[in-house]
Structures are given as structure tokens and as C-alpha cells.
PDB file of C-alpha atoms in Angstrom:
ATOM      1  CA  UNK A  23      97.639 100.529  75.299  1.00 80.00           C
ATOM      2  CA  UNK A  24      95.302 100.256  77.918  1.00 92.00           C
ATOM      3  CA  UNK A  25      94.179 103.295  79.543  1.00 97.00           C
ATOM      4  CA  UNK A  26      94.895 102.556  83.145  1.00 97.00           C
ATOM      5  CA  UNK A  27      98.837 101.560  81.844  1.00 96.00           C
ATOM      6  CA  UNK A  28      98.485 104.676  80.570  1.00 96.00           C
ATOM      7  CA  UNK A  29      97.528 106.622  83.611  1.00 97.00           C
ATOM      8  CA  UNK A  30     100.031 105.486  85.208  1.00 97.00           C
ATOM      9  CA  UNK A  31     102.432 106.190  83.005  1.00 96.00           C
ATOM     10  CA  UNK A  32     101.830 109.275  83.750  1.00 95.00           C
ATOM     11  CA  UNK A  33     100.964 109.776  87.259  1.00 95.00           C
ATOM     12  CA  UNK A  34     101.834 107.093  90.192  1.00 87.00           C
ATOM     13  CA  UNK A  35     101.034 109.407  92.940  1.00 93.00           C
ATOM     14  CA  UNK A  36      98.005 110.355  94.461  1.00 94.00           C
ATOM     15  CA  UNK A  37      95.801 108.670  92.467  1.00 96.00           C
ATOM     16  CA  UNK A  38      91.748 109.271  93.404  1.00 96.00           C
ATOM     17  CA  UNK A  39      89.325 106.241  92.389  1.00 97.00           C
ATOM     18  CA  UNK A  40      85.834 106.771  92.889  1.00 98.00           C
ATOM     19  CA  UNK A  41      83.127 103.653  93.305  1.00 97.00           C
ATOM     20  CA  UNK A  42      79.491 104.304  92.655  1.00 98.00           C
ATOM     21  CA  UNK A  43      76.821 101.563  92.494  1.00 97.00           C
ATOM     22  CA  UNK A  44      74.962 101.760  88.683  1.00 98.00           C
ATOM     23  CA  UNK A  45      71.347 102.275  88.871  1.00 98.00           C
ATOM     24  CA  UNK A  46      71.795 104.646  92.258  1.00 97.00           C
ATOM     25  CA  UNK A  47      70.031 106.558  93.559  1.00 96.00           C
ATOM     26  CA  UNK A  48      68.389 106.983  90.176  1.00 97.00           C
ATOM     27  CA  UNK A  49      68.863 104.336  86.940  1.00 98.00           C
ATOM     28  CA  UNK A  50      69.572 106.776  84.431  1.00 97.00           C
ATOM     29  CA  UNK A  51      72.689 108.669  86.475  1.00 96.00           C
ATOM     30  CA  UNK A  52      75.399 106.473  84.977  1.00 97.00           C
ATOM     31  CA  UNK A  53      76.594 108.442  82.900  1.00 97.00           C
ATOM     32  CA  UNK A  54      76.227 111.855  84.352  1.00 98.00           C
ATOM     33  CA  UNK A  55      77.970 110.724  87.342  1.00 98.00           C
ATOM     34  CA  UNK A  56      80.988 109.324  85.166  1.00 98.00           C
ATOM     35  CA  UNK A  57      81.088 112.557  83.602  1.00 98.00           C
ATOM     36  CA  UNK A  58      81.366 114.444  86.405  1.00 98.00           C
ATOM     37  CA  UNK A  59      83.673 112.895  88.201  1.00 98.00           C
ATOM     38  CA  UNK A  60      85.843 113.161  85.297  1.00 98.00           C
ATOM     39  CA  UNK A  61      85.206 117.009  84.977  1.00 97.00           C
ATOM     40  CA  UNK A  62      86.253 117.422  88.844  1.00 96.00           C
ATOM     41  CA  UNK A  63      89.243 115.676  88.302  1.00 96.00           C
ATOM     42  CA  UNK A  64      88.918 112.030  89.683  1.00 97.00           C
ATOM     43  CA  UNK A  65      91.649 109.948  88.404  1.00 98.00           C
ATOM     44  CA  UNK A  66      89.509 106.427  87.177  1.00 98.00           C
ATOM     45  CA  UNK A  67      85.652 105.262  88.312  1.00 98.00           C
ATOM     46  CA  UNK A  68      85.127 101.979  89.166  1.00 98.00           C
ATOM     47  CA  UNK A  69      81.254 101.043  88.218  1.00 98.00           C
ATOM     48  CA  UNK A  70      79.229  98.739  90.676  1.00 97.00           C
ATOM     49  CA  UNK A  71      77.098  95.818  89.438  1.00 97.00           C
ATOM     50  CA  UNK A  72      74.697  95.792  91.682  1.00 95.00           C
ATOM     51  CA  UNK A  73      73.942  92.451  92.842  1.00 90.00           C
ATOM     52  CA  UNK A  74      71.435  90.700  95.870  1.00 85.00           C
ATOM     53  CA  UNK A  75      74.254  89.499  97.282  1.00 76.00           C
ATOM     54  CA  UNK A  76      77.353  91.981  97.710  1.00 62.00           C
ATOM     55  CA  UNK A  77      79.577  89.885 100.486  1.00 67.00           C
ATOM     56  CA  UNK A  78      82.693  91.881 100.643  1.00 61.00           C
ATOM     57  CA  UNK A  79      80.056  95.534 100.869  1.00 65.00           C
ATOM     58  CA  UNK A  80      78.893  97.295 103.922  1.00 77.00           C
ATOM     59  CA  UNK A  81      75.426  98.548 105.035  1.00 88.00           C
ATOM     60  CA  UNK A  82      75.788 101.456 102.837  1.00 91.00           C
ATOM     61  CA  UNK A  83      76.844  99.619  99.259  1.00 91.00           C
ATOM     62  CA  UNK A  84      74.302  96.787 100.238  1.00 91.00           C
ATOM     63  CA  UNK A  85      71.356  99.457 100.271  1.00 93.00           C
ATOM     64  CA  UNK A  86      72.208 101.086  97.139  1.00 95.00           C
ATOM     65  CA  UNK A  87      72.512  97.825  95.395  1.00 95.00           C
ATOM     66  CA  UNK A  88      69.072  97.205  96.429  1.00 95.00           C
ATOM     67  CA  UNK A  89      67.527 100.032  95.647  1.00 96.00           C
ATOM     68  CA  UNK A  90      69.187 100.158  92.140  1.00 97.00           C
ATOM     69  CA  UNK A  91      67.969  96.615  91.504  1.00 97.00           C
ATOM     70  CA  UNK A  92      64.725  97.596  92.494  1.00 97.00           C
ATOM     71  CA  UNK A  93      65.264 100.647  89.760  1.00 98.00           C
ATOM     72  CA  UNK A  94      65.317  98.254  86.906  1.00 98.00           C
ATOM     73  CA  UNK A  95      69.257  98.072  86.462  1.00 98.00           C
ATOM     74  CA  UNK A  96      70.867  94.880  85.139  1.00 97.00           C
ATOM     75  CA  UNK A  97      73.962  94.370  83.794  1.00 98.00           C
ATOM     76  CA  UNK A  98      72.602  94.249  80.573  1.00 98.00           C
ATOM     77  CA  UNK A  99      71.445  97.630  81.055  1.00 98.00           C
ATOM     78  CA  UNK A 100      74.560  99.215  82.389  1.00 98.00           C
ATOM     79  CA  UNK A 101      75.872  97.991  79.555  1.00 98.00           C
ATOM     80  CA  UNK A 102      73.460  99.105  77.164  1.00 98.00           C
ATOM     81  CA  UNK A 103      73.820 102.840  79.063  1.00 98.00           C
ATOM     82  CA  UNK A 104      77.666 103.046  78.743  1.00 98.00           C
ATOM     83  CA  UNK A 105      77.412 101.970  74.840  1.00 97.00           C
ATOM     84  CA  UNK A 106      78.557 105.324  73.958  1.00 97.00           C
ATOM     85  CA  UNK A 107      80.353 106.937  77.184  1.00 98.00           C
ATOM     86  CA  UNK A 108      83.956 106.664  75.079  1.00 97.00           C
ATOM     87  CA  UNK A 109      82.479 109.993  72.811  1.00 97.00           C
ATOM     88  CA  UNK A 110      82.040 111.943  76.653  1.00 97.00           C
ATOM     89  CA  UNK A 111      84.900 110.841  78.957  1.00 98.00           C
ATOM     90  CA  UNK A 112      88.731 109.833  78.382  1.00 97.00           C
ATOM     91  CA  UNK A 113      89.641 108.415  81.696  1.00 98.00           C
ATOM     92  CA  UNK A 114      89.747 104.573  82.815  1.00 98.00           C
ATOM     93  CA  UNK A 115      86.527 102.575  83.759  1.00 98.00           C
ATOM     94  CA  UNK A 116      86.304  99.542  85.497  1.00 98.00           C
ATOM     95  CA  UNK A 117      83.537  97.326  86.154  1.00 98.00           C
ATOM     96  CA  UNK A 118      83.181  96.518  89.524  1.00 97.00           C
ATOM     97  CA  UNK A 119      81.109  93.417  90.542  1.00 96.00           C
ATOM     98  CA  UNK A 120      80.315  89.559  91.767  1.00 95.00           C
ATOM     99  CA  UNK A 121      80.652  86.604  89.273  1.00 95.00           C
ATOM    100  CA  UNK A 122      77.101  85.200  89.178  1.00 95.00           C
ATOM    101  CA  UNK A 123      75.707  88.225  87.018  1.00 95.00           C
ATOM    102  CA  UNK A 124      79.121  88.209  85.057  1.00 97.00           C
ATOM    103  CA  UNK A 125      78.301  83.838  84.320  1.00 96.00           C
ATOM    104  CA  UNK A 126      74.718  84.970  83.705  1.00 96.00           C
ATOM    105  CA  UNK A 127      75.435  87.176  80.974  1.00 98.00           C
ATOM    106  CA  UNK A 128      78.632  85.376  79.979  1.00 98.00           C
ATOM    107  CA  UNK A 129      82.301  85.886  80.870  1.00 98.00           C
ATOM    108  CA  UNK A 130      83.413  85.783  77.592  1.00 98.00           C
ATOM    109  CA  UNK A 131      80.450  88.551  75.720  1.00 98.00           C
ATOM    110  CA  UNK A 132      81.015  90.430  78.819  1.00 98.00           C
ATOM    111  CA  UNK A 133      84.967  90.456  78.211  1.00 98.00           C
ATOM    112  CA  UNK A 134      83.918  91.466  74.483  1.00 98.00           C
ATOM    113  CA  UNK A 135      81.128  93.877  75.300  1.00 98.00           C
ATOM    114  CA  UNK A 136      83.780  95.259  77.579  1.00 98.00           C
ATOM    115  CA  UNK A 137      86.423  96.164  74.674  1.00 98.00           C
ATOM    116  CA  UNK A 138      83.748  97.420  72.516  1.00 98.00           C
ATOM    117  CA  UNK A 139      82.137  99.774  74.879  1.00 97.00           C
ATOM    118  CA  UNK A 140      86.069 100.745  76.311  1.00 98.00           C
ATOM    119  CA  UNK A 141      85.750  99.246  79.652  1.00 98.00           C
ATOM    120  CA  UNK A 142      89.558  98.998  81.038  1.00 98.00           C
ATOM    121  CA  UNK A 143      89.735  96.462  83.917  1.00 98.00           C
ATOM    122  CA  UNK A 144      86.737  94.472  85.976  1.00 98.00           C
ATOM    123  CA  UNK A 145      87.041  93.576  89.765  1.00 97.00           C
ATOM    124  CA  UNK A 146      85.394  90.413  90.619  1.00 96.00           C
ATOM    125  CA  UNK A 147      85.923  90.012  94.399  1.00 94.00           C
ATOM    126  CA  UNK A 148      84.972  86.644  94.216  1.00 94.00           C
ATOM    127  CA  UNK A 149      86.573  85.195  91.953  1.00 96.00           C
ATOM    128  CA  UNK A 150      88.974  82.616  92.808  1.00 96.00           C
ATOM    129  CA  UNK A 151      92.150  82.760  92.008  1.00 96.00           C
ATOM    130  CA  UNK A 152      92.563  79.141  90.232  1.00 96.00           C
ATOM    131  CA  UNK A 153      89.509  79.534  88.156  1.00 97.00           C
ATOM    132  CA  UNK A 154      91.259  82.977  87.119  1.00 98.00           C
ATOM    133  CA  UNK A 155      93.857  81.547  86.063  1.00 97.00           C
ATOM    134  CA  UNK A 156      92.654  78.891  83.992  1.00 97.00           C
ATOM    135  CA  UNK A 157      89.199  80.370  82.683  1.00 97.00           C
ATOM    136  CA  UNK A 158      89.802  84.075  82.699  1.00 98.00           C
ATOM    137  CA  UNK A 159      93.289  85.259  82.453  1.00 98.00           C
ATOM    138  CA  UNK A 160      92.881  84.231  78.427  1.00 98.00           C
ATOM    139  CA  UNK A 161      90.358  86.523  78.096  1.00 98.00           C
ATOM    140  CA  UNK A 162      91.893  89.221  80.069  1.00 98.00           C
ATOM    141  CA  UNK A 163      94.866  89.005  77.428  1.00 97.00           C
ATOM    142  CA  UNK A 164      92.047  88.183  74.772  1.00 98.00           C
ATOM    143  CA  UNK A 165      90.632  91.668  75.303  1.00 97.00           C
ATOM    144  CA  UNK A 166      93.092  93.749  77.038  1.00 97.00           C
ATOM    145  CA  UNK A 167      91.322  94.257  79.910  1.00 98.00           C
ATOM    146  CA  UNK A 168      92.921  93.168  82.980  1.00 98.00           C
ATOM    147  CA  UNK A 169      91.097  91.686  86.412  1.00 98.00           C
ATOM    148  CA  UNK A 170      92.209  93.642  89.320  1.00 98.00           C
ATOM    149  CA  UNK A 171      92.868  91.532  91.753  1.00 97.00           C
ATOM    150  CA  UNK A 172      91.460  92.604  95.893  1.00 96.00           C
ATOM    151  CA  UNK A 173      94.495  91.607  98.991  1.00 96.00           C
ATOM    152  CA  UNK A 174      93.593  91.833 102.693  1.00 94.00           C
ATOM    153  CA  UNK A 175      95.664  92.205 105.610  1.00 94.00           C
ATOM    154  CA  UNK A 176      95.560  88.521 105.856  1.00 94.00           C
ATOM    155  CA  UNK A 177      96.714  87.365 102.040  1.00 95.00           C
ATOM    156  CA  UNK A 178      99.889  85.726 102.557  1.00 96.00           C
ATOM    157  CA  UNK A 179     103.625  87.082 100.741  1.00 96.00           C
ATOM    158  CA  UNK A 180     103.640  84.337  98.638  1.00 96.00           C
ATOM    159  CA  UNK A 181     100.129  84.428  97.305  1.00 96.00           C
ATOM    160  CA  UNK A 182     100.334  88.306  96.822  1.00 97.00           C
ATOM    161  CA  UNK A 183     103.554  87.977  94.696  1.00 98.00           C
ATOM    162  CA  UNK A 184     101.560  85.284  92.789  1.00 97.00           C
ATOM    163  CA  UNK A 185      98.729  87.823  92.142  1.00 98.00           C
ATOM    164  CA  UNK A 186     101.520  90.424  91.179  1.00 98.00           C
ATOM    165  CA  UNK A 187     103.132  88.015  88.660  1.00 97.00           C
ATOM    166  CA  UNK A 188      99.947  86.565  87.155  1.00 97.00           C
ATOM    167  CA  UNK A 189      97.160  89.686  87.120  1.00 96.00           C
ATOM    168  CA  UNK A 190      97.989  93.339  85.550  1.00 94.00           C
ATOM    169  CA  UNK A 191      96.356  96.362  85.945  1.00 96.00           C
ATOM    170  CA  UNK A 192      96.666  97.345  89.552  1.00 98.00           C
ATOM    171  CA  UNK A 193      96.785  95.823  93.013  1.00 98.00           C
ATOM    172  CA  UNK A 194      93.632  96.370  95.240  1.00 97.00           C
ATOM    173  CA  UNK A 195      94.638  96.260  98.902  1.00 97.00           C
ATOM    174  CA  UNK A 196      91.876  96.130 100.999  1.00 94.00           C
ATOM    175  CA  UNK A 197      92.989  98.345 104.236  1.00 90.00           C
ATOM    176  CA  UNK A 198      91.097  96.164 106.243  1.00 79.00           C
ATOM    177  CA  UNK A 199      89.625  92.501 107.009  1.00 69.00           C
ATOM    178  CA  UNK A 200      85.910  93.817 106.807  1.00 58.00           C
ATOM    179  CA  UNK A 201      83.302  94.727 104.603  1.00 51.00           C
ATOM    180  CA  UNK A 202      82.988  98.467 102.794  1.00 51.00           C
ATOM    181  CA  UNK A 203      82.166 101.286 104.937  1.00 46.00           C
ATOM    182  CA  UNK A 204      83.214 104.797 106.436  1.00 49.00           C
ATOM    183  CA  UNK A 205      86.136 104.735 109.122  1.00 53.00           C
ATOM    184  CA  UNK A 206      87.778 107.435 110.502  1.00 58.00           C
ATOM    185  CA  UNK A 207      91.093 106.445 110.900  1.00 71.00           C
ATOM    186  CA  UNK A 208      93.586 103.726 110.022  1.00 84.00           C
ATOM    187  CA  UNK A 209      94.578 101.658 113.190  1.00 88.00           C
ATOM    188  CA  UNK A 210      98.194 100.968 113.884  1.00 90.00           C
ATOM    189  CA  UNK A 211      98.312  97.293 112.529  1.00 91.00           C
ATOM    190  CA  UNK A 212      96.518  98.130 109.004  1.00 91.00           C
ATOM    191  CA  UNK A 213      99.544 101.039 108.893  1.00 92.00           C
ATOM    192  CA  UNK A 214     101.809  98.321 109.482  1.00 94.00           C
ATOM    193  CA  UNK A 215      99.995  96.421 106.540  1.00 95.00           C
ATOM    194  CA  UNK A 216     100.766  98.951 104.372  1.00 95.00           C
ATOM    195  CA  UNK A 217     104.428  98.998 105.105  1.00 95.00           C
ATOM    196  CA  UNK A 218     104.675  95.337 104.623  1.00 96.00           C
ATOM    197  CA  UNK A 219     102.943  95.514 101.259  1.00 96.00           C
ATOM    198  CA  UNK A 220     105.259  98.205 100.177  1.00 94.00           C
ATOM    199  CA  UNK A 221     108.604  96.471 101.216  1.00 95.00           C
ATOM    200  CA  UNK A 222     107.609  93.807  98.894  1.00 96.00           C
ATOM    201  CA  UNK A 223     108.534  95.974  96.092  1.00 95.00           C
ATOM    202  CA  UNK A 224     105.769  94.854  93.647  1.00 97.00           C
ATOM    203  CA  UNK A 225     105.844  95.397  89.823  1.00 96.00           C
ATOM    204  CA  UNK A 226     102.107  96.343  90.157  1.00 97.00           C
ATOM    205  CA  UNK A 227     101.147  99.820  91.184  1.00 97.00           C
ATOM    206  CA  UNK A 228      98.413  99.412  94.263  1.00 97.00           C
ATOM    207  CA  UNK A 229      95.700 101.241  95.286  1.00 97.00           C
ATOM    208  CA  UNK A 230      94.291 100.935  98.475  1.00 96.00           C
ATOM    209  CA  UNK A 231      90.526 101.044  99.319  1.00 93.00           C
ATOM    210  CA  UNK A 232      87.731 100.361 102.229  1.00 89.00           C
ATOM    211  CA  UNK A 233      87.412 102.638 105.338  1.00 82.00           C
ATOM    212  CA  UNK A 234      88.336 106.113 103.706  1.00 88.00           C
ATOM    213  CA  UNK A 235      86.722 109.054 104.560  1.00 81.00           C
ATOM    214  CA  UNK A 236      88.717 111.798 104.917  1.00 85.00           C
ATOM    215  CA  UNK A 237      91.634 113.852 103.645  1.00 84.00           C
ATOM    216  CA  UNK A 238      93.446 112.349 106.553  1.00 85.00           C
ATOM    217  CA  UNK A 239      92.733 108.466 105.743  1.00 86.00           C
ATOM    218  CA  UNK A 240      93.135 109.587 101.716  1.00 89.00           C
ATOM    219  CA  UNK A 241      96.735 111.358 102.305  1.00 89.00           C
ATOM    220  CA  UNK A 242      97.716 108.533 104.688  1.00 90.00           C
ATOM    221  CA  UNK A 243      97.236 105.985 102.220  1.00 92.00           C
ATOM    222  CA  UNK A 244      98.715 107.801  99.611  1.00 92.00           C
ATOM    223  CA  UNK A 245     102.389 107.314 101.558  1.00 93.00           C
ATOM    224  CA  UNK A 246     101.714 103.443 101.127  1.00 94.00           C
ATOM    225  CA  UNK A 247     100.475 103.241  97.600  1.00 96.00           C
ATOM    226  CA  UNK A 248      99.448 104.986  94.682  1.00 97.00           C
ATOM    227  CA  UNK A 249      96.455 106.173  95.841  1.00 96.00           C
ATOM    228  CA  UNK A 250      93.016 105.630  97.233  1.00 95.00           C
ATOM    229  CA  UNK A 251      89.674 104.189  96.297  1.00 96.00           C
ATOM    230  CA  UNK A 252      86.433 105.962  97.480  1.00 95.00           C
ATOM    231  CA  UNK A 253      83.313 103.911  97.412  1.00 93.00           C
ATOM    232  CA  UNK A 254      80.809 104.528 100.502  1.00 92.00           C
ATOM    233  CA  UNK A 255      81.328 107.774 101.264  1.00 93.00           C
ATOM    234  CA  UNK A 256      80.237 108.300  97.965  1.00 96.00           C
ATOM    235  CA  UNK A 257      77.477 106.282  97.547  1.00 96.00           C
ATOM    236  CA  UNK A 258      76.331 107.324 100.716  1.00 95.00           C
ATOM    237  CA  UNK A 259      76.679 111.385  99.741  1.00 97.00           C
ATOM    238  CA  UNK A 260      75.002 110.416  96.242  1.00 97.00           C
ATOM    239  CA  UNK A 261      71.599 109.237  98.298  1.00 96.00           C
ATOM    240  CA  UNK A 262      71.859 112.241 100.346  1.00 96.00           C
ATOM    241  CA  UNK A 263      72.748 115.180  97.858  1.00 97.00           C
ATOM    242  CA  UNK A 264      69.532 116.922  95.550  1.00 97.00           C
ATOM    243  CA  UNK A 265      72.117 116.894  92.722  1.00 97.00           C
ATOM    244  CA  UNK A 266      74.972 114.511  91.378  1.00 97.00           C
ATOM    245  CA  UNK A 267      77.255 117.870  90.952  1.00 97.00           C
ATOM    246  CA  UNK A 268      76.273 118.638  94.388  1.00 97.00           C
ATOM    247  CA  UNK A 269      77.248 115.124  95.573  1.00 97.00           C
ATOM    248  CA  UNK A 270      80.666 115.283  93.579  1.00 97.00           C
ATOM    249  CA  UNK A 271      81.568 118.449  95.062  1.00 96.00           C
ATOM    250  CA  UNK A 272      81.171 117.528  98.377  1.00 96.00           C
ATOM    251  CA  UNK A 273      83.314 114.222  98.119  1.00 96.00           C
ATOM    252  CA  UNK A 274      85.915 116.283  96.692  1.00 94.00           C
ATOM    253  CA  UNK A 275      85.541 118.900  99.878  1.00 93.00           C
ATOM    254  CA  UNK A 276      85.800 116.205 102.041  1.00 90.00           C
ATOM    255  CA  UNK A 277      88.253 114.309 100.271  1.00 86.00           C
ATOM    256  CA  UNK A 278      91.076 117.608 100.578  1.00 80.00           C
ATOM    257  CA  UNK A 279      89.906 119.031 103.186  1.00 69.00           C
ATOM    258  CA  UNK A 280      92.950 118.833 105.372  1.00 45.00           C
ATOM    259  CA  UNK A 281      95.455 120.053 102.887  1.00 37.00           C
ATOM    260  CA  UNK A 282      95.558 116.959 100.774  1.00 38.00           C
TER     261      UNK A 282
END
């Protein structure tokens, strides 16, 4: 069974997912930062690709994926670096990144580089949904490992419930119609969002991701959804922090600091 079925199997509340960008601030921290994020308790890791590119990121994402392409990191290295991570951590990875790197190396060695290494789902913001559906969803099932599919504020019911019906996984509702980046609070329509999403009763568990930066934003979104996703704050604390512990400790600070 895949992993992230698994988790939450076991746990549908409160659900922390942390983004990092591969190859930042250093090439080599991949797998130390996986690690530790798994030591201090985060719930799955989603894995950047970084790309030239990054349309859906903010300032913050878009400098990190610069600087780690300017480290050397490729998606052929990430891969080669998480060859092994399945003997040092147990909870769900996902690959998180654009399709021209994924056509590059191939959709189809990615999908079975993915199951080897014990890579559980890959976001692909954009990928369209048609060409999903007819290229990739065979490989998904091929492999096991799902595409999580993004939703905005604007995605209409009936393409959402098509998402729900055709992808697995999880849902990932983008809280807002912007790119990445720290916010610090949710405004009354994307709390209405939420609410909307949620009356649709979905088969798909959701987590919901862009703009939080605070125990506040995380425990609000936690009402809506399963959980939360963390990406810039992170990224931004990793570039900031001497260590990756110290950088992982302060998220987590930040992340419960009002009570969560």
C-alpha cells in the first residue's frame, strides 16, 4: 500500500507537509534535511525540482531554485542522492516539480526510478489535466504512485470533483490565486474557499498550502482540511539558519507557536 494511503489511515488530522527546494542552500543537504524533518515529527516532505522556470513559486522558491541549479543539482542527481533514503526514513516523499525536467529525463524512467527509490506521489503543477489523463494516469497506476493534483480558489465544482474521481493521493488546495510566499493571515473570501471545498464532501483527503506562516494560518487551515503544507517559510529559514537542525527547529517553533 502506498505510504501516504497509509498515513492517512492513520491520521486525517493535522497533518504537517514540509517543501524544500533540492540542491538548497547547499547540494548535498537532501538527505539530512529529509531526515530531520522526519526526526522532528513532520508528517510527509514534498522535494522541489528545481527548475529556471518555477511559475506557480514566489520570490523566495524562485531564488532557491536558482541558486540550487547553480549548485550542480539536476534531477538526475536528486535522484541519484535519494537512491538509498528508504534504509534512513519511513515517512512519505513526494517529488515536487514542473514537467519539462520530468519529459527531459522521461515520464515513464522517472515513474520507475520513482518506485525503485520509494518515492510516493509527484506534483506537477503544470500538468494539464487531459494530458494526465491520457499519458500519465497509466503510469500512476503502473507504479503506484499517484499525481497530486493543485485547486485554486478559482477551479470550478465540476472540475474539482473530476480531479477527485480521476487522481488519488491527496487534494492540493492552493489557499490562494497567487504564487508561493509568506502571508500572515487568511482573508475572509479564501476562508470561505475552504468551506466550499469542504461541503463538497470529497473522497480525497486535502491539504492546503501557499501563504502559511504561522501557528495561526497552520491551525486555521487545519479546520478546513487535513492539514497544511509549508514551503517558503522554510526555504526561506533554511538560507538563513547556520544549521539544517537549527532551521528545522525554528519552523517547528514557529509553526506551534500559538498553541497549535
Amino acid at each position: 500500500m502506498n505510504r501516504i494511503t497509509e498515513l492517512f489511515q492513520r491520521k486525517d488530522r493535522n497533518l504537517l507537509s514540509v517543501y524544500f527546494t533540492a540542491g538548497y542552500p547547499v547540494l548535498e543537504d537532501t538527505v539530512e534535511i529529509i531526515q530531520m524533518l522526519e526526526n522532528r515529527g513532520v508528517d510527509l516532505v514534498e522535494i522541489g525540482i528545481p527548475f529556471s522556470d518555477p511559475m506557480a513559486d514566489g520570490v523566495v522558491i524562485q531564488q532557491s531554485s536558482t541558486q540550487a541549479l547553480k549548485n550542480g543539482m539536476t534531477l538526475p542527481v536528486l535522484l541519484e542522492q535519494l537512491t538509498s533514503i528508504r534504509s534512513r526514513v519511513e515517512l512519505p516523499l513526494l517529488l515536487m516539480g514542473y514537467l519539462n525536467p520530468m519529459l527531459r529525463y522521461g515520464i515513464e524512467n522517472l515513474f520507475r526510478k520513482g518506485m525503485e527509490i520509494g518515492i510516493d506521489g509527484m506534483i506537477i503543477p503544470d500538468l494539464p489535466f487531459q494530458e494526465y489523463l491520457e499519458s500519465v494516469k497509466p503510469l500512476c497506476e503502473k507504479y503506484d504512485i499517484p499525481v497530486i493534483m493543485l485547486i485554486t480558489p478559482e477551479t470550478s465544482d465540476e472540475r474539482i470533483r473530476l480531479i477527485d474521481e480521476y487522481c488519488g493521493g491527496f487534494i492540493y488546495m492552493v489557499s490562494s490565486a497567487s504564487t508561493t510566499g509568506v502571508k500572515d493571515r487568511f482573508t475572509a473570501g479564501q476562508i470561505e474557499y475552504f468551506q466550499r471545498i469542504d461541503r463538497l464532501n470529497l473522497k480525497n483527503k486535502r491539504l492546503i498550502g501557499f501563504g502559511i506562516s504561522n501557528g495561526e494560518s497552520l491551525s486555521t487551515v487545519c479546520r478546513y482540511s487535513s492539514g497544511a503544507i509549508i514551503g517558503s517559510l522554510f526555504v526561506k529559514l533554511l538560507g538563513t539558519e547556520p544549521t539544517v537542525e537549527e532551521a528545522v527547529d525554528h519552523l517547528l517553533k514557529i509553526a506551534h507557536g500559538d498553541g497549535l
